[in-house]
Short mmCIF file of C-alpha atoms and ligand atoms in Angstrom, two decimals:
data_model
loop_
_atom_site.label_atom_id
_atom_site.label_comp_id
_atom_site.label_asym_id
_atom_site.label_seq_id
_atom_site.Cartn_x
_atom_site.Cartn_y
_atom_site.Cartn_z
CA UNK A 1 143.38 160.20 90.34
CA UNK A 2 140.95 163.10 90.08
CA UNK A 3 138.42 162.98 87.24
CA UNK A 4 137.86 166.24 85.38
CA UNK A 5 134.20 167.21 85.28
CA UNK A 6 132.76 166.37 81.84
CA UNK A 7 131.29 169.49 80.20
CA UNK A 8 127.73 170.10 81.35
CA UNK A 9 127.66 167.24 83.88
CA UNK A 10 127.83 167.69 87.66
CA UNK A 11 127.28 165.59 90.77
CA UNK A 12 125.51 165.83 94.11
CA UNK A 13 125.90 163.67 97.22
CA UNK A 14 122.97 163.93 99.64
CA UNK A 15 124.34 163.38 103.13
CA UNK A 16 122.20 165.60 105.32
CA UNK A 17 119.92 162.94 106.82
CA UNK A 18 119.64 162.41 110.54
CA UNK A 19 119.73 158.60 110.48
CA UNK A 20 116.63 158.15 112.63
CA UNK A 21 116.20 154.46 111.76
CA UNK A 22 119.96 153.78 111.91
CA UNK A 23 120.29 155.40 115.34
CA UNK A 24 122.85 158.07 114.30
CA UNK A 25 123.71 159.92 111.07
CA UNK A 26 124.64 156.81 109.06
CA UNK A 27 126.55 158.78 106.41
CA UNK A 28 129.38 159.07 108.96
CA UNK A 29 129.43 155.35 109.82
CA UNK A 30 132.51 153.42 108.74
CA UNK A 31 132.52 150.69 106.11
CA UNK A 32 135.90 148.98 105.82
CA UNK A 33 137.54 152.03 107.45
CA UNK A 34 135.94 154.64 105.16
CA UNK A 35 132.93 156.81 106.03
CA UNK A 36 129.91 156.13 103.83
CA UNK A 37 129.82 159.79 102.78
CA UNK A 38 133.48 159.72 101.72
CA UNK A 39 132.88 156.56 99.68
CA UNK A 40 129.92 158.26 97.94
CA UNK A 41 132.03 161.35 97.19
CA UNK A 42 134.78 159.07 95.85
CA UNK A 43 132.35 157.30 93.51
CA UNK A 44 130.74 160.50 92.18
CA UNK A 45 134.13 162.20 91.80
CA UNK A 46 135.38 159.28 89.68
CA UNK A 47 132.22 159.36 87.57
CA UNK A 48 131.70 163.11 86.98
CA UNK A 49 134.21 165.12 89.04
CA UNK A 50 133.97 166.69 92.49
CA UNK A 51 130.35 166.93 93.67
CA UNK A 52 128.32 169.32 95.77
CA UNK A 53 127.70 167.66 99.13
CA UNK A 54 124.74 168.41 101.38
CA UNK A 55 125.63 167.83 105.05
CA UNK A 56 123.60 168.26 108.24
CA UNK A 57 123.13 171.90 109.21
CA UNK A 58 125.98 173.05 111.43
CA UNK A 59 128.37 170.35 110.22
CA UNK A 60 131.65 171.56 108.72
CA UNK A 61 132.77 169.44 105.76
CA UNK A 62 135.92 167.50 106.63
CA UNK A 63 136.05 164.91 103.86
CA UNK A 64 137.77 164.67 100.48
CA UNK A 65 137.81 167.67 98.11
CA UNK A 66 134.39 168.69 96.77
CA UNK A 67 133.11 171.37 94.41
CA UNK A 68 131.10 172.87 97.30
CA UNK A 69 129.28 171.80 100.45
CA UNK A 70 126.04 173.10 101.87
CA UNK A 71 123.94 172.64 104.99
CA UNK A 72 120.95 170.51 104.03
CA UNK A 73 117.34 170.90 105.11
CA UNK A 74 114.83 168.98 107.16
CA UNK A 75 113.91 166.72 104.22
CA UNK A 76 115.72 165.08 101.34
CA UNK A 77 113.98 167.46 98.95
CA UNK A 78 115.13 170.54 100.87
CA UNK A 79 118.71 169.19 100.98
CA UNK A 80 118.57 168.53 97.26
CA UNK A 81 117.28 172.03 96.59
CA UNK A 82 120.16 173.56 98.60
CA UNK A 83 122.71 171.43 96.72
CA UNK A 84 121.24 172.25 93.30
CA UNK A 85 121.73 175.96 94.07
CA UNK A 86 125.49 175.35 94.38
CA UNK A 87 125.98 173.48 91.10
CA UNK A 88 128.38 174.92 88.54
CA UNK A 89 126.66 177.41 86.22
CA UNK A 90 127.24 175.31 83.09
CA UNK A 91 125.60 172.13 84.50
CA UNK A 92 122.86 170.66 82.30
CA UNK A 93 122.80 167.14 83.74
CA UNK A 94 123.32 166.00 87.32
CA UNK A 95 124.13 162.71 88.97
CA UNK A 96 122.58 162.41 92.47
CA UNK A 97 123.83 159.78 94.87
CA UNK A 98 123.25 158.72 98.49
CA UNK A 99 125.87 157.49 100.97
CA UNK A 100 123.16 154.99 101.98
CA UNK A 101 123.98 152.93 98.82
CA UNK A 102 127.68 152.12 99.24
CA UNK A 103 127.67 149.30 96.68
CA UNK A 104 126.71 151.47 93.70
CA UNK A 105 129.26 151.26 90.89
CA UNK A 106 130.66 153.57 88.23
CA UNK A 107 128.98 151.47 85.54
CA UNK A 108 125.62 152.29 87.07
CA UNK A 109 126.51 156.00 87.36
CA UNK A 110 127.42 156.05 83.66
CA UNK A 111 124.31 154.09 82.68
CA UNK A 112 121.87 156.50 84.39
CA UNK A 113 123.70 159.51 82.93
CA UNK A 114 123.64 157.99 79.48
CA UNK A 115 119.89 157.41 79.74
CA UNK A 116 119.32 161.16 80.13
CA UNK A 117 122.19 162.53 78.02
CA UNK A 118 122.00 160.09 75.09
CA UNK A 119 118.58 158.52 75.66
CA UNK A 120 116.64 161.76 76.10
CA UNK A 121 114.95 160.82 79.40
CA UNK A 122 114.25 163.56 81.96
CA UNK A 123 115.34 161.31 84.81
CA UNK A 124 116.88 157.88 85.19
CA UNK A 125 117.46 155.71 88.20
CA UNK A 126 118.91 152.30 88.80
CA UNK A 127 116.38 149.65 89.76
CA UNK A 128 116.32 145.87 89.95
CA UNK A 129 113.54 143.53 88.91
CA UNK A 130 112.21 141.94 92.07
CA UNK A 131 111.66 138.20 92.16
CA UNK A 132 109.09 138.73 94.93
CA UNK A 133 105.40 139.41 94.49
CA UNK A 134 104.51 142.96 95.55
CA UNK A 135 101.31 143.87 97.44
CA UNK A 136 99.96 147.24 98.51
CA UNK A 137 98.48 147.33 102.01
CA UNK A 138 95.37 149.53 101.95
CA UNK A 139 94.46 151.80 104.88
CA UNK A 140 91.91 149.22 106.10
CA UNK A 141 94.57 146.49 106.20
CA UNK A 142 93.36 144.60 103.12
CA UNK A 143 95.80 143.77 100.35
CA UNK A 144 95.84 144.93 96.77
CA UNK A 145 97.77 142.60 94.48
CA UNK A 146 100.29 144.46 92.33
CA UNK A 147 102.13 141.42 90.96
CA UNK A 148 105.69 140.67 90.00
CA UNK A 149 105.92 141.24 86.25
CA UNK A 150 107.24 144.71 85.54
CA UNK A 151 107.89 145.47 89.24
CA UNK A 152 111.27 147.00 90.04
CA UNK A 153 112.84 148.21 93.27
CA UNK A 154 114.18 151.78 93.02
CA UNK A 155 117.80 152.49 93.92
CA UNK A 156 120.26 155.38 93.82
CA UNK A 157 122.11 156.83 91.91
CA UNK A 158 119.78 158.90 89.79
CA UNK A 159 120.54 161.21 86.88
CA UNK A 160 118.48 164.23 85.89
CA UNK A 161 118.15 166.78 83.16
CA UNK A 162 118.79 169.74 85.45
CA UNK A 163 116.10 172.01 83.99
CA UNK A 164 113.46 169.33 84.71
CA UNK A 165 114.79 168.69 88.20
CA UNK A 166 114.63 172.42 88.99
CA UNK A 167 111.01 172.53 87.75
CA UNK A 168 110.12 169.57 89.97
CA UNK A 169 111.77 171.14 93.03
CA UNK A 170 110.02 174.49 92.42
CA UNK A 171 106.71 172.69 91.97
CA UNK A 172 107.08 170.75 95.20
CA UNK A 173 108.31 173.70 97.22
CA UNK A 174 105.31 175.77 96.04
CA UNK A 175 102.78 172.98 96.68
CA UNK A 176 101.42 173.35 100.21
CA UNK A 177 99.52 170.05 99.92
CA UNK A 178 102.75 168.02 99.73
CA UNK A 179 104.92 167.70 102.79
CA UNK A 180 108.59 167.81 101.65
CA UNK A 181 109.32 164.94 104.04
CA UNK A 182 106.91 162.66 102.19
CA UNK A 183 109.02 162.78 99.01
CA UNK A 184 111.41 159.83 99.42
CA UNK A 185 112.87 160.53 96.02
CA UNK A 186 112.08 163.22 93.51
CA UNK A 187 111.59 161.25 90.29
CA UNK A 188 107.93 160.80 91.29
CA UNK A 189 107.31 164.52 90.80
CA UNK A 190 109.04 164.53 87.44
CA UNK A 191 106.65 161.72 86.47
CA UNK A 192 103.64 163.70 87.72
CA UNK A 193 104.74 166.73 85.71
CA UNK A 194 104.72 164.59 82.57
CA UNK A 195 108.47 163.97 82.39
CA UNK A 196 109.91 160.68 81.16
CA UNK A 197 111.52 158.68 83.97
CA UNK A 198 113.34 155.47 83.08
CA UNK A 199 115.44 152.90 84.89
CA UNK A 200 118.65 151.08 84.07
CA UNK A 201 119.40 147.60 85.42
CA UNK A 202 120.47 147.96 89.04
CA UNK A 203 122.03 145.42 91.34
CA UNK A 204 119.97 143.34 93.74
CA UNK A 205 122.85 143.37 96.24
CA UNK A 206 123.33 147.14 96.21
CA UNK A 207 121.12 147.38 99.25
CA UNK A 208 120.01 150.41 101.24
CA UNK A 209 121.85 150.89 104.54
CA UNK A 210 118.98 151.33 106.99
CA UNK A 211 120.21 149.70 110.19
CA UNK A 212 123.70 148.80 111.47
CA UNK A 213 123.31 145.16 110.39
CA UNK A 214 123.18 146.35 106.76
CA UNK A 215 126.80 147.47 107.13
CA UNK A 216 127.83 143.90 108.01
CA UNK A 217 126.22 142.67 104.80
CA UNK A 218 127.91 145.44 102.78
CA UNK A 219 131.28 144.53 104.34
CA UNK A 220 130.77 140.91 103.29
CA UNK A 221 129.79 141.89 99.74
CA UNK A 222 132.72 144.30 99.33
CA UNK A 223 135.06 141.30 99.26
CA UNK A 224 133.90 141.00 95.62
CA UNK A 225 136.11 143.33 93.58
CA UNK A 226 133.14 144.12 91.32
CA UNK A 227 132.37 146.78 93.97
CA UNK A 228 135.82 148.42 93.90
CA UNK A 229 135.83 152.10 92.91
CA UNK A 230 138.75 152.38 90.48
O1 C5P B 301 116.59 158.13 104.95
P1 C5P B 301 117.07 157.67 103.61
O2 C5P B 301 118.22 156.68 103.68
O3 C5P B 301 115.99 157.23 102.68
O4 C5P B 301 117.69 158.99 102.95
C1 C5P B 301 118.15 158.96 101.62
C2 C5P B 301 119.27 159.96 101.46
O5 C5P B 301 118.79 161.30 101.55
C3 C5P B 301 120.39 159.80 102.49
O6 C5P B 301 121.62 159.82 101.81
C4 C5P B 301 120.21 161.01 103.39
O7 C5P B 301 121.45 161.48 103.95
C5 C5P B 301 119.63 162.03 102.42
N1 C5P B 301 118.87 163.06 103.16
C6 C5P B 301 119.32 164.36 103.16
N2 C5P B 301 118.65 165.31 103.88
C7 C5P B 301 117.58 164.97 104.63
C8 C5P B 301 117.10 163.62 104.64
C9 C5P B 301 117.76 162.68 103.89
O8 C5P B 301 120.32 164.67 102.50
N3 C5P B 301 117.00 165.90 105.35
#
């Protein structure tokens, strides 16, 4: 069943990557017979209505109904910028999701949206508290201890106050010292601009599909109906 778009809330699915580490554009890989991009569109559609999808330049959208589709850019940030330009005019908040996280749930989509809509944050992402100790490797190879307490691993989906996201995109696009490709996700810029970025409890098993073996793990985990998209 199609979900009507809640007033002021819209969705984006970023599927314009080239899948360098995966070996092919992973958003078109199949997981239990469904392309990762179609699963992401299905999740976002259930949560907030039909999204804008960014696809690789030259690709013609052939998936489920969407609000609009656009050719993405050479970096995640450029793809996001192109998708933001196609959002409905009344959008104030936006849910941004990646096909690379096929185990994300509607509960998590609603939690990140609630953190910005009800909680007043500028951006929210799902993240899980790592049980591992985290170290930074300095340029000279020596380690800097960061610890474990308070460390979380960032995940998608994210939710944004759209005005803040637009500011962050404009700032990054105008900043010649930052290569767009170095921005793995845009909440960091919202932080740097003084915005409030928060996280909601994510799921340790909602792992990032990076290489084909990750799909085998996702297939195994999907047997748990907690990951069904209803
Ligand atoms: O490479 P990685 O998995 O970190 O990419 C995160 C997400 O950003 C993916 O869903 C990918 O399709 C998207 N992306 C994009 N346009 C790019 C690069 C990445 O939409 N140029």
